[in-house]
Structures are given as C-alpha cells and as structure tokens.
mmCIF file of C-alpha atoms in Angstrom:
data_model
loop_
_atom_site.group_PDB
_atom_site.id
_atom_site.type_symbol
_atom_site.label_atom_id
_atom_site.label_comp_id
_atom_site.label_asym_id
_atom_site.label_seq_id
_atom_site.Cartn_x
_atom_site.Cartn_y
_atom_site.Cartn_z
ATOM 1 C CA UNK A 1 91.315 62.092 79.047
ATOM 2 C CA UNK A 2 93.904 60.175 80.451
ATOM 3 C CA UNK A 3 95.948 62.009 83.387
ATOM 4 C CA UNK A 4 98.980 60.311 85.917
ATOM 5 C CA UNK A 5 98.485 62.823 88.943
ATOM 6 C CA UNK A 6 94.748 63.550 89.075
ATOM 7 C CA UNK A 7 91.490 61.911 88.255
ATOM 8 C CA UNK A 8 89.033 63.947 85.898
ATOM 9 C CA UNK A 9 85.285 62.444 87.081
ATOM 10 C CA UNK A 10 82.196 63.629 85.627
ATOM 11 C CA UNK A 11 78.863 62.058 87.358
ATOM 12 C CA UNK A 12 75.756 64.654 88.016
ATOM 13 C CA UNK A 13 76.935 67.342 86.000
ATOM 14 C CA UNK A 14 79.747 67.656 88.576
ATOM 15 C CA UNK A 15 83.348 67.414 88.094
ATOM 16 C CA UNK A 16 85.629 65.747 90.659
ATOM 17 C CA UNK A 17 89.549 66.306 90.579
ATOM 18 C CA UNK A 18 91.265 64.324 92.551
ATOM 19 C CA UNK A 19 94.845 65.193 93.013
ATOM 20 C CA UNK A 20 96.389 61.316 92.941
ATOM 21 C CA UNK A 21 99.430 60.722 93.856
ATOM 22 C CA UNK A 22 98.497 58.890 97.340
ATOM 23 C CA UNK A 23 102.205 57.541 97.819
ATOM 24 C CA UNK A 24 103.800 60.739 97.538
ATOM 25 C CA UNK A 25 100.990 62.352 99.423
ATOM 26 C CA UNK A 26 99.354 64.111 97.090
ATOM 27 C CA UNK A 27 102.967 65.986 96.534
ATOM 28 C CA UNK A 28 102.782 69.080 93.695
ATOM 29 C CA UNK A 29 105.168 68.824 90.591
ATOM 30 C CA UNK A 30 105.428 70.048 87.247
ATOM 31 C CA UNK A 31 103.383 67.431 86.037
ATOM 32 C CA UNK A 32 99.995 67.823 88.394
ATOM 33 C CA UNK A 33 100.496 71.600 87.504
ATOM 34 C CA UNK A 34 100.290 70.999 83.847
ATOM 35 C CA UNK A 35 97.219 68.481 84.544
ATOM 36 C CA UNK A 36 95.245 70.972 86.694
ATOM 37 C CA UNK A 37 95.874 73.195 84.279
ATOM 38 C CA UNK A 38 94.712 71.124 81.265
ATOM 39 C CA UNK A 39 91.939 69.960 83.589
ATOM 40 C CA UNK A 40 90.278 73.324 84.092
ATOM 41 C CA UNK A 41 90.498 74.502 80.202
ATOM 42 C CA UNK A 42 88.510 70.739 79.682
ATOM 43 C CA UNK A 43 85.752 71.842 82.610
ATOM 44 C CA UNK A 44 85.684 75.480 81.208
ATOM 45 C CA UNK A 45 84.381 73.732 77.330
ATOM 46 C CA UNK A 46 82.148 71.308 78.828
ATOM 47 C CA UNK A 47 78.431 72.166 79.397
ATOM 48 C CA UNK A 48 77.817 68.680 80.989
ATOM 49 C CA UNK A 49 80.086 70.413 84.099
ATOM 50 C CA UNK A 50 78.158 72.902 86.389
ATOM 51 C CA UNK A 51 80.267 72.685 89.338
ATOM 52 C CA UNK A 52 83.932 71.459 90.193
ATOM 53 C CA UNK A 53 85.209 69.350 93.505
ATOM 54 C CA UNK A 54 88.601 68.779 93.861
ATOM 55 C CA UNK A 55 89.886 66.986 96.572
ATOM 56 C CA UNK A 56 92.859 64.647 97.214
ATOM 57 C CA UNK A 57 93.536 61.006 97.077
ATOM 58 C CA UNK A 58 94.530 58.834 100.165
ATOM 59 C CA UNK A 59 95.108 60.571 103.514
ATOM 60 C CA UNK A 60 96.265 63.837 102.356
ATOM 61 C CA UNK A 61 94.878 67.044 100.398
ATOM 62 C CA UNK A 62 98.444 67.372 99.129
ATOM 63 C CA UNK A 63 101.478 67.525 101.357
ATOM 64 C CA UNK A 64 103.184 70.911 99.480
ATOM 65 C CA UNK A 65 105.903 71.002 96.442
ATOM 66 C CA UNK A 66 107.304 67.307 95.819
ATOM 67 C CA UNK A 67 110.775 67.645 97.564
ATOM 68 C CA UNK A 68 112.609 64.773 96.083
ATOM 69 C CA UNK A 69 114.679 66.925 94.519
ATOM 70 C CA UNK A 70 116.149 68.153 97.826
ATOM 71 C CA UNK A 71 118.183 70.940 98.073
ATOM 72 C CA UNK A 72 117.553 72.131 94.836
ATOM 73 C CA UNK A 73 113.607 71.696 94.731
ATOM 74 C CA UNK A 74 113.341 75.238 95.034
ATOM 75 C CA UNK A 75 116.105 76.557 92.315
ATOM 76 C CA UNK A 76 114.830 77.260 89.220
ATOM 77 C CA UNK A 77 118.190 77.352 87.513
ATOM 78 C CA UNK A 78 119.402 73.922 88.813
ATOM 79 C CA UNK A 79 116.223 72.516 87.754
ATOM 80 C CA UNK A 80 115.071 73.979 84.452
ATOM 81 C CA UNK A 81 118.236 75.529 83.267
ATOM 82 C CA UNK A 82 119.522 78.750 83.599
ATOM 83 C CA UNK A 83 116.836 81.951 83.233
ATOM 84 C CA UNK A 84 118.302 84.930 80.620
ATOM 85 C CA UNK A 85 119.707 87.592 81.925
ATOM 86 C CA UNK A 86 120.164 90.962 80.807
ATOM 87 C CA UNK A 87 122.988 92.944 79.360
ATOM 88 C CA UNK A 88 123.800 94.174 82.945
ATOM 89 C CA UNK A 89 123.773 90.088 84.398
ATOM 90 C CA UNK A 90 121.157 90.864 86.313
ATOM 91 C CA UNK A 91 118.272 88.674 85.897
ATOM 92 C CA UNK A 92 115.437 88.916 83.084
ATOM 93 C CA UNK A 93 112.638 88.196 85.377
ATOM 94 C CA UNK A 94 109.713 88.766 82.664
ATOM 95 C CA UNK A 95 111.359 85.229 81.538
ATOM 96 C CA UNK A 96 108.492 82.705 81.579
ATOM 97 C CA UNK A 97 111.197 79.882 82.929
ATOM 98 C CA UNK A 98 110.421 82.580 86.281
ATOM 99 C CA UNK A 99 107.114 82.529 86.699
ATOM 100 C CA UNK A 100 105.817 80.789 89.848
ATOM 101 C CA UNK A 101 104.229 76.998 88.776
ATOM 102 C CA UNK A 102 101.730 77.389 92.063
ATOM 103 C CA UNK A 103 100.395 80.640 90.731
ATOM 104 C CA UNK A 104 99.784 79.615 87.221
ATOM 105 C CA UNK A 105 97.242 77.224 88.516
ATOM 106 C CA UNK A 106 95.789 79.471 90.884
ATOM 107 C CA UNK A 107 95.846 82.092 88.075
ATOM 108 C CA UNK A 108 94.101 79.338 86.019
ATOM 109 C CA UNK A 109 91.256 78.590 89.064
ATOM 110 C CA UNK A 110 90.830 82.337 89.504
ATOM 111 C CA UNK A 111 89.654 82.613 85.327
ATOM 112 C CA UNK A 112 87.618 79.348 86.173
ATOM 113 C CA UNK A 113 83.725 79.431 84.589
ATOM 114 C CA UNK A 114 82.522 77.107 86.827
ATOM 115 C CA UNK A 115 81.968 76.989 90.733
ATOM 116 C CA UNK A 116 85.140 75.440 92.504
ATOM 117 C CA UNK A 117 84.781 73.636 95.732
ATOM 118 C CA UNK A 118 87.657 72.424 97.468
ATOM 119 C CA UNK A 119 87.013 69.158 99.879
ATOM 120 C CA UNK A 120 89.968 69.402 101.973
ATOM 121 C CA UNK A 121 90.134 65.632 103.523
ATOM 122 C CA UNK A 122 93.337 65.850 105.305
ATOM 123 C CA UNK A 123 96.955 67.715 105.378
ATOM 124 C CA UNK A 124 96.901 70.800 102.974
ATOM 125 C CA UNK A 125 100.767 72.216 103.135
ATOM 126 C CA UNK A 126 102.526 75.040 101.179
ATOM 127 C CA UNK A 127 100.664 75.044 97.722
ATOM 128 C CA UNK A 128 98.438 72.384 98.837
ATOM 129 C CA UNK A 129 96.621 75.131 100.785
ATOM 130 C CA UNK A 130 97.474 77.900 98.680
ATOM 131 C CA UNK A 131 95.632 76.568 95.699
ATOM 132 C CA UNK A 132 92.959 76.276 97.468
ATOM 133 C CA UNK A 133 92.576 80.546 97.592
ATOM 134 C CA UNK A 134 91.283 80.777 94.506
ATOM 135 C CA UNK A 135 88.701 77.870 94.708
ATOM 136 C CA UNK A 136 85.271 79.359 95.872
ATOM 137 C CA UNK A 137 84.555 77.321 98.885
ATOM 138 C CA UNK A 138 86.681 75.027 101.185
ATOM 139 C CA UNK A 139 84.925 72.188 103.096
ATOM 140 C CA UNK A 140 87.521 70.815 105.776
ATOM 141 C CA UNK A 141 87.820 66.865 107.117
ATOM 142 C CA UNK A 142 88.331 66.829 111.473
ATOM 143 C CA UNK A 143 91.641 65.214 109.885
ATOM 144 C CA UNK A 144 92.860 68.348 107.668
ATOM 145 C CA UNK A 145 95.229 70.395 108.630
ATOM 146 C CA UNK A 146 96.922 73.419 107.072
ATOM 147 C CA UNK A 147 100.417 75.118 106.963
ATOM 148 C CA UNK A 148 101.735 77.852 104.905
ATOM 149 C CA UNK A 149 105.149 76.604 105.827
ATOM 150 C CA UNK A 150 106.729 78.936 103.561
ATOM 151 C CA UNK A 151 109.037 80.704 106.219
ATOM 152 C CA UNK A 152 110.273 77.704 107.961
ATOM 153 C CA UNK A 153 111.217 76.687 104.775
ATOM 154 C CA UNK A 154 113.243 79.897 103.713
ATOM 155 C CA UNK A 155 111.332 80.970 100.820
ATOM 156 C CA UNK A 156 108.336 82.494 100.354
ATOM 157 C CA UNK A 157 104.199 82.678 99.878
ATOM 158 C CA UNK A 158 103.230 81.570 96.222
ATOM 159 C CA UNK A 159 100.814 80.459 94.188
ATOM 160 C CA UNK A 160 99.426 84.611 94.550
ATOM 161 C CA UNK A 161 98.733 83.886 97.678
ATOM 162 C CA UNK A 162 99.822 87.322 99.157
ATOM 163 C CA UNK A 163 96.976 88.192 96.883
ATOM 164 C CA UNK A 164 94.421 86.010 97.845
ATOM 165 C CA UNK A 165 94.983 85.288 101.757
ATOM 166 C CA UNK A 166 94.479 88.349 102.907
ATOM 167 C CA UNK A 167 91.465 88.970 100.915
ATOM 168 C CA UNK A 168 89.847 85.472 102.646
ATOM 169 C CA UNK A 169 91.131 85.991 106.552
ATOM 170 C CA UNK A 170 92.351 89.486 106.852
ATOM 171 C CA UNK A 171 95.986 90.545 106.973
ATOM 172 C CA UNK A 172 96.681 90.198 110.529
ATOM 173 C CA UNK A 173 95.151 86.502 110.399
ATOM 174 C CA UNK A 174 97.394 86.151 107.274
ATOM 175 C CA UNK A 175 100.807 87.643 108.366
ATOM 176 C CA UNK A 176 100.179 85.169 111.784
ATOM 177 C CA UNK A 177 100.175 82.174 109.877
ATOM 178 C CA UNK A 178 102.424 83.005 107.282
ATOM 179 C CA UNK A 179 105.125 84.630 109.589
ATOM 180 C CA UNK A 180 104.984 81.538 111.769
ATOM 181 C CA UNK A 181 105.038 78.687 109.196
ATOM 182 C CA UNK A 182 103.250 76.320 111.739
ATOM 183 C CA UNK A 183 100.569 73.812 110.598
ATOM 184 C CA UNK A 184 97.165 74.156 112.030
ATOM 185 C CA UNK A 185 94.230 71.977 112.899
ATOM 186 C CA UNK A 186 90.879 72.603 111.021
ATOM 187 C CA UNK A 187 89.008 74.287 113.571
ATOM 188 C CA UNK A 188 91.392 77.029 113.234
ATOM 189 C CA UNK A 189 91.350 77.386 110.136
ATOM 190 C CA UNK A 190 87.181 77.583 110.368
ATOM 191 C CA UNK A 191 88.159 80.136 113.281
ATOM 192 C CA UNK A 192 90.336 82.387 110.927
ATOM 193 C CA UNK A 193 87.537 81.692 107.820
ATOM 194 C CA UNK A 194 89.712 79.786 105.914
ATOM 195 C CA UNK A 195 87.558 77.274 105.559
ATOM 196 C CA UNK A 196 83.342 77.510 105.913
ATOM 197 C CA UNK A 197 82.792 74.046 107.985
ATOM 198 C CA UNK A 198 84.797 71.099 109.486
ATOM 199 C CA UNK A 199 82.650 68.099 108.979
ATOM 200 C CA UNK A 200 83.662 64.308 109.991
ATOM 201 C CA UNK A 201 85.683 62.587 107.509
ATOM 202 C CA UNK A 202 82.680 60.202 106.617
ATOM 203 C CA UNK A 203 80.899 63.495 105.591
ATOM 204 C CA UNK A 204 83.120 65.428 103.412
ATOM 205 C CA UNK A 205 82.465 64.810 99.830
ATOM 206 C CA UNK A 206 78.522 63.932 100.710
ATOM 207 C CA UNK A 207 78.879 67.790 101.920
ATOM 208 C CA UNK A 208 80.489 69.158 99.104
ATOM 209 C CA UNK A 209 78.344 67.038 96.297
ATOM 210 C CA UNK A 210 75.086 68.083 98.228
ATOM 211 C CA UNK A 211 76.044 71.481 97.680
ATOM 212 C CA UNK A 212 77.431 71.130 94.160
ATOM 213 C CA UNK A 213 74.316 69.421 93.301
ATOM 214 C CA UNK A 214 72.339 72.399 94.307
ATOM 215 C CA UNK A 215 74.165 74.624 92.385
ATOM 216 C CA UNK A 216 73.733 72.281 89.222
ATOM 217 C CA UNK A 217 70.007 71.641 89.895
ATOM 218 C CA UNK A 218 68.736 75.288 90.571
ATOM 219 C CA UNK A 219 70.640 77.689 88.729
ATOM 220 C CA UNK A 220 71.657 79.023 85.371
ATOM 221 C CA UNK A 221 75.189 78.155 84.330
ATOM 222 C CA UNK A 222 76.015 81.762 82.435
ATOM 223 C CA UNK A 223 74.638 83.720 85.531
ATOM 224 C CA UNK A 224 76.786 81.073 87.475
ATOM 225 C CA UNK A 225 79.978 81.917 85.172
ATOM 226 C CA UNK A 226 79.219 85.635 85.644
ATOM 227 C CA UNK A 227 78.743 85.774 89.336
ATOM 228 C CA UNK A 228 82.362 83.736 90.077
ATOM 229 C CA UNK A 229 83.678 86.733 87.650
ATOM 230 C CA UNK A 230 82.303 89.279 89.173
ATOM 231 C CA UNK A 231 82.963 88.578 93.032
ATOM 232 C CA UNK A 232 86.326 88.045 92.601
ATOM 233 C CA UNK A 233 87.371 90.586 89.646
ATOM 234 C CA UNK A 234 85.432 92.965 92.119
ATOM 235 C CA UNK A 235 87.675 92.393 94.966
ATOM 236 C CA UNK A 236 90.802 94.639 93.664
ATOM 237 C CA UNK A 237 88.506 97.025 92.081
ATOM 238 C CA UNK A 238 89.005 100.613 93.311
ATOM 239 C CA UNK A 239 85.724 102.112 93.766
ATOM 240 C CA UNK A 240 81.757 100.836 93.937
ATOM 241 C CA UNK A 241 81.066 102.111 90.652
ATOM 242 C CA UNK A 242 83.212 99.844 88.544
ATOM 243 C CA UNK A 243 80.795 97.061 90.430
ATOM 244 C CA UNK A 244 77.978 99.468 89.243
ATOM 245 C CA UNK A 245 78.945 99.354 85.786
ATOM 246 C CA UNK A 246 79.395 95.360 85.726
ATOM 247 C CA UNK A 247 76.407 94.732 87.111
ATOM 248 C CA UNK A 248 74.391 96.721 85.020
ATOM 249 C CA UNK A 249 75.856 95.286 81.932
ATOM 250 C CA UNK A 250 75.151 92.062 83.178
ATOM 251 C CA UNK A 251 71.158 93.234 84.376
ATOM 252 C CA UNK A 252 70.737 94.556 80.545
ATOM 253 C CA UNK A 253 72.172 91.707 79.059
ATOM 254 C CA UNK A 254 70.873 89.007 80.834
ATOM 255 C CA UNK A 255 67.428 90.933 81.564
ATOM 256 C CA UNK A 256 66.750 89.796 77.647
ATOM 257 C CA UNK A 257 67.884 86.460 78.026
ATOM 258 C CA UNK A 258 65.225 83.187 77.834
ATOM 259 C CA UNK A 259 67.088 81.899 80.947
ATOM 260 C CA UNK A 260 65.849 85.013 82.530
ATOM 261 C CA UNK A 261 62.354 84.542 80.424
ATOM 262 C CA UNK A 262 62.680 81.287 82.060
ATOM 263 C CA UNK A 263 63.603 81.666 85.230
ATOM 264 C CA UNK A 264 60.759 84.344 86.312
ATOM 265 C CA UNK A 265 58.035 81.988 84.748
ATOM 266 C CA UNK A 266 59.197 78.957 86.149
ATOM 267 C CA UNK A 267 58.379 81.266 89.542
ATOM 268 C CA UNK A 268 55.374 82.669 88.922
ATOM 269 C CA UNK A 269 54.143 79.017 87.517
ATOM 270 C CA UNK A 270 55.577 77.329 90.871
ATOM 271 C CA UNK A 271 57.852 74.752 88.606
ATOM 272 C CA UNK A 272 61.705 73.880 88.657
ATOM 273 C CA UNK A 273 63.730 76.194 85.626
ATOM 274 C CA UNK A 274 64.950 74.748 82.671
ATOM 275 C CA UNK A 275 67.708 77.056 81.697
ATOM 276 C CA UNK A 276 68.930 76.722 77.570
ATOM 277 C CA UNK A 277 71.842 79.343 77.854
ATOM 278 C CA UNK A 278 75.231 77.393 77.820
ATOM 279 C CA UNK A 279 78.457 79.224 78.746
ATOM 280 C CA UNK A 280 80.548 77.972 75.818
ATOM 281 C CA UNK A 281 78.326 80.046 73.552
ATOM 282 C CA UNK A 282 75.488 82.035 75.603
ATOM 283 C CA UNK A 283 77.884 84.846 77.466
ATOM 284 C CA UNK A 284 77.110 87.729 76.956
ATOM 285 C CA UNK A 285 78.854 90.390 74.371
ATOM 286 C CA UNK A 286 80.259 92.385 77.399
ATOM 287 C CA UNK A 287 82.424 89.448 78.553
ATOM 288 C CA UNK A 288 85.128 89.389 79.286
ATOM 289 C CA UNK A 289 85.075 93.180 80.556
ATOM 290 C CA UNK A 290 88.864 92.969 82.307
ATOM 291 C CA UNK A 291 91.856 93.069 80.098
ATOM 292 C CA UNK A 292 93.707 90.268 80.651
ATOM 293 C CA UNK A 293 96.649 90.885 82.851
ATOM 294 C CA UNK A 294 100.240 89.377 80.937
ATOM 295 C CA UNK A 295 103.803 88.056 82.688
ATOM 296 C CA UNK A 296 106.027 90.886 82.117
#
C-alpha cells in the first residue's frame, strides 16, 4: 500500500507505522488521520501481523495538529465548510463534519485486534500524545517529551482523551497536566505512568521489537485479540460481573478451541505452541459482545 504520511512495514510478523512527515515534524492532518485509519483496518485483516509499533520519523513522535493553517487550524467551518444547523440556528452537532479527527483514530486504535505499542522517540504534543492513550504500551526515548498543550492553546483535550487519561494516570495526575498545558520530560511522564520505561534513544525500537516479538512468538493471536478487548471494554464497565460474564464466554469458547488443545500439550510435552486459530476467521461466536457505540 502506498501511503504519503506514514510507512506501513511488515518484517517478523510485526507491523511498524511510522508517522513520516520528518520536515513538518511528524505534524497531524487530515491526511495522516485518514492513513492511520486505513492502516489499522489493513493490520486488523492481516494474519501475517501479531503486533503493531508505531513510532515517528526524524526527531519527533509528532509535534501536535499541523498549524499551517494558522488562525483558523482549529475552525471547522473555515476549513471544511460550514456544519448544518438546526431550525433554531443552533448547531447540528450529530453532523459528522463535527466529529473530532484525533478521536476517530483513537476510536479506531481502541477497536484495534492486534497489540499496539507506541515507541515514543522524541516530542509527543497535543494529539501526538493523545493518540498514544489508546495504544497498549508506550516505550519513551531520554529525548521524548510530552505536552497536552491544549489549554495554552485555548481549546481543548481531544482525541477522547478525557476518556482515556484519566483511566492511565489518575485524574489528579491528568487535570495537572492538562490544566497547565506545559511539556514534560520523559521521566515524568514514567513518574505519572504515562509511559512504562525511558530507555536511551539507541534502545527504543530494539525495546519495543523485543517485546513485540515475544508477543508474536509465544502466544495465540485470537486470545491476543480477545484480551486487548476485554481490558479495555472492561474499564467503563459498571460492575465485576459484566467482566464475569465476558470471561466466561471467552473460557467456554476458547476452552474447545485446538489453540487451547494446543497450547496445554505443547506444556505438558515441554515444546514451543503452534497455534492454527487466525483472528480474521477463528473468533469466537460471542464476539463482538459490546454494541457498537454511533456519532449522534
């Protein structure tokens, strides 16, 4: 697939995405957002991809929204045309020309089949860090830094952020950054459990492949697919015992499967698995068990 803003790498059964626009910093516009977009759906079909990287280009992660537009980056009418409005004028806000570009990609990450590491290599700014919420686990240069800049900026949070940061650091670790708008160093972001390790820059991507590659190498895709579900789905859910009846969908279901055949012989006979289910056509009949949510 050919892409302008990213690069789409396959080697290893992992997938690299490298946001790539070095001269602009890595900068977010409408185009990376449809790429990221198209990129995941791609990942999602392909069996050959057990884990996902995505990291940026150049010196930066990606520097926030591309503002060569100026004043008018942020106005959705002045850029795409004006929004319809109801009989009243007042704005029709279930308009898709509304919705948020940041949080359809997150939304996109957070539906994501496969494992999602991000390799933060250096600044990560406004929806250059907020992507990042919905990727699984963030691996953080010395040279990163992060800022959700949103407030000095007069706007606010995206990307569903108010959603996810929270959930990650805690609210009063996520109100401090967000009320402030200041960019911080990546030891403070490992200090607020933003991120899970700062490693040299040297070491970044040998850190996050090592740990892709296990994934790939020991474990079965569809329980893979089902466990990213199930964490995160789980984390607005209102009571254990929607958890309970997940998981014991998913310990019926799966309890039949060969890879589970599979996966308690290879123990007992002291040998690496071979796992045969594939999530493009192996998930089990209880999946998806969420309705999916619409823009209304």
């Amino acid at each position: 697939m050919a892409y302008e803003t990213i690069k789409y790498e396959i080697a290893d059964e992992i997938l690299t995405i490298t946001l790539n626009r070095p001269d602009k910093l890595n900068a977010f516009n409408a185009k990376m957002q449809a790429e990221l977009i198209e990129a995941f759906d791609a990942a999602d079909k392909d069996d050959n991809v057990r884990a996902i990287i995505v990291t940026g280009a150049g010196r930066a992660f990606c520097a926030g929204a591309d503002l060569s537009s100026g004043a008018d980056t942020f106005d959705r009418d002045a850029k795409r045309g004006p929004v319809k409005r109801l009989a009243s004028g007042q704005v029709d806000y279930s308009d898709p020309q509304v919705r948020d570009g940041g949080g359809q990609v997150t939304l996109r990450i957070f539906k994501s089949l496969k494992p999602v590491i991000a390799a933060v290599n250096g600044p990560a700014v406004g929806i250059g860090v907020t992507m990042q919420l919905a990727m699984d686990i963030r691996i953080a240069s010395e040279a990163a830094r992060f800022g959700f800049v949103f407030s000095q900026r007069g706007i606010v949070p995206e990307a569903a952020s108010s959603w996810f940061l929270p959930r990650l650091v805690g609210i009063s670790q996520a109100l401090e950054w967000c009320y402030t708008g200041r960019v911080f160093p990546a030891q403070e972001a490992l200090a607020g459990r933003l991120v899970s390790k700062v490693v040299p820059p040297d070491d970044l991507l040998p850190t996050a492949r090592a740990l892709a590659k296990e994934i790939a190498a020991k474990t079965a895709p569809v329980s893979v697919a089902l466990i990213r579900q199930m964490m995160w789905r789980m984390m607005g859910a209102d009571d254990p015992m929607e958890a309970h009846k997940v998981d014991s969908r998913g310990i019926y279901a799966r309890g039949r499967s060969d890879d589970v055949k599979e996966g308690v012989t290879s123990f007992l006979e002291k040998r690496p698995a071979q796992f045969k289910n594939k999530v493009s056509s192996d998930m089990p009949d209880y999946f998806p068990w969420w309705t999916e949510r619409e823009y209304k």
